[in-house]
Amino acid sequence: MKRGRFSCNTRSETLEWITAIIDFLKPFSFIINAHVVNFFKDKQWEDVDEEWVSCLMKEKPENILLIPSGSVQDHWPASLKEFIHTLRSLSFPREQADLQTILADVNVEPLGTVLSQGMNLKKKHEVEVLSAVVSSVVNSVGESTVVDVGSGQGYLAQVLSFQYQHSVVAIDSSSHHGNVTDARAARIRKHFASQMRKSGSGNKCPDAPTTITCRVLSTEMLKSLTNVPLEENDLDINATALNEGLRSSQSSGDANRPCSLVLAGLHACGDLSVTMLRTFMECEEVKAVVSIGCCYNLLSEKTSEDSCSKYGFPMSAGLKSLGFSLGKNARDLACQSAERWSSLGEDAGLQNFQLHSFRAAFQMVLSKHYPEVLATSPSIGRQGKAFRRQKPRKALETLSKVDTSRKDTDVKKSMRHTSSDSNSYSSFEKFCLSAFTRLNLEHPQDLDLSATWNEADAFTELIGPYWSLRAALGPVLETLILLDRLMFLQEQGDSIEVTMLPIFDPTISPRNVAIIAKRL
């Protein structure tokens, strides 16, 4: 677990890495905590180094999109190149690890058409890899029941059951997901049973996962799993039944009940990933955990007024001692993916920047006509995606007017002309009218969108570079969150073996870092 001069094999190494990140981030809190919707209203570009702004506003859009990936150009200011290189060196590596050289007995098997039915390419890749990793961990700690935490439609649970033939419990807070999981598992089991009859193998068809609807993952709930018979399929067990199981006698049927558990979570959302790690430490029946987090924006965070000891960030005593807080904007920013930015392409990138310009210019409209609404931090929903769906090709043609045979000097003008086309105002007007509708606001009588757009248009060339510099901080912020979780486990002593690995292809699944911990 090494990146450049940083490692995280021990608690002290992890703390050193965390401290370096915090020291680097502090001077850039102005851009981390910025609300980009206020870009024009607050003239946010004025806070950025003037030399950086002057350089990037002339840059090719494709080079701007590569900033979060750590790519720099020779002619950029030395301070800008140092900023980007330092961000890259502080970020945990995302290149997919060679799992067979790191984990014992890992064999990633492709999913057949029956098990992969309904999965998109991303989900199929994730389930193929993670199921192999989890199976390897189960085999290394001894016979255990896998608990798929936040199981959704049960894709991971079903592959672990039918392909790897492990005992599996699928836990989700939604009873609907449980019903979907059961129905899908029944179809898969029917297929496997048919195949075995045809082959005449005489082998027993693998059991389907047991499904449980439960809103709270706790030590008590997991302990009770060791007292609930798991050989029956299609169970619907709620927290009350589980607690009753916990109180029941353990003298009967012990041979048919699991004595150990392995927790697995594929993109367990927000605090759920944190709860998995805490529960692993608190529940001795849990022998291992494999956690891949996501949705850092939904993490709970300790505030100065908060007396609660259980929150999503920070987890470790080491980071708590540093007194550092992220804040909502930083947690949002941690979700940014360098791989997604680099894969956008020039046209999609320019369109993305234009939509950010529209939203920031609309914020000026709200500031003038509806200041009381502005104070509530209004959300206009997924306006950007809806806008793209309404006019996908026309928007791209508006944003990219330069022929593919253009000279390099013409390309460098692209950032200056992302919104200068006459159609941009018309698109902005439609954006605003749609936003008014979404917010249930009437159009002001003295509304002059043209004046607002003319005021903003002079600076639209800056929003792409600004957003790219902000996005470049995302991988470092995610690294900080992940290192905090890692150090929490490292602080528990030598009885825990823990590693952190990028197990997915980041171009397919950007949230690809798994924390794997086992009891020794």
Tab-separated table of C-alpha atoms in Angstrom, residues 21 99 159 169 174 179 192 365 383 401 418 434 458 515 519:
chain	number	residue	atom	x	y	z
A	21	ILE	CA	-2.807	15.660	3.152
A	99	LEU	CA	-5.153	-9.569	-7.101
A	159	VAL	CA	-23.082	-15.146	-7.240
A	169	VAL	CA	-27.397	-13.795	4.056
A	174	SER	CA	-35.887	-2.291	1.652
A	179	ASN	CA	-38.645	-9.612	-2.636
A	192	PHE	CA	-29.145	-24.691	-11.780
A	365	VAL	CA	-31.235	35.620	-11.085
A	383	GLN	CA	-31.682	19.797	-14.273
A	401	LYS	CA	-18.032	24.682	-33.817
A	418	THR	CA	-17.692	27.766	-24.837
A	434	SER	CA	-37.377	25.169	-16.544
A	458	ALA	CA	-17.674	37.490	-20.022
A	515	ILE	CA	-10.726	-2.296	2.736
A	519	ARG	CA	-9.065	-11.417	12.657
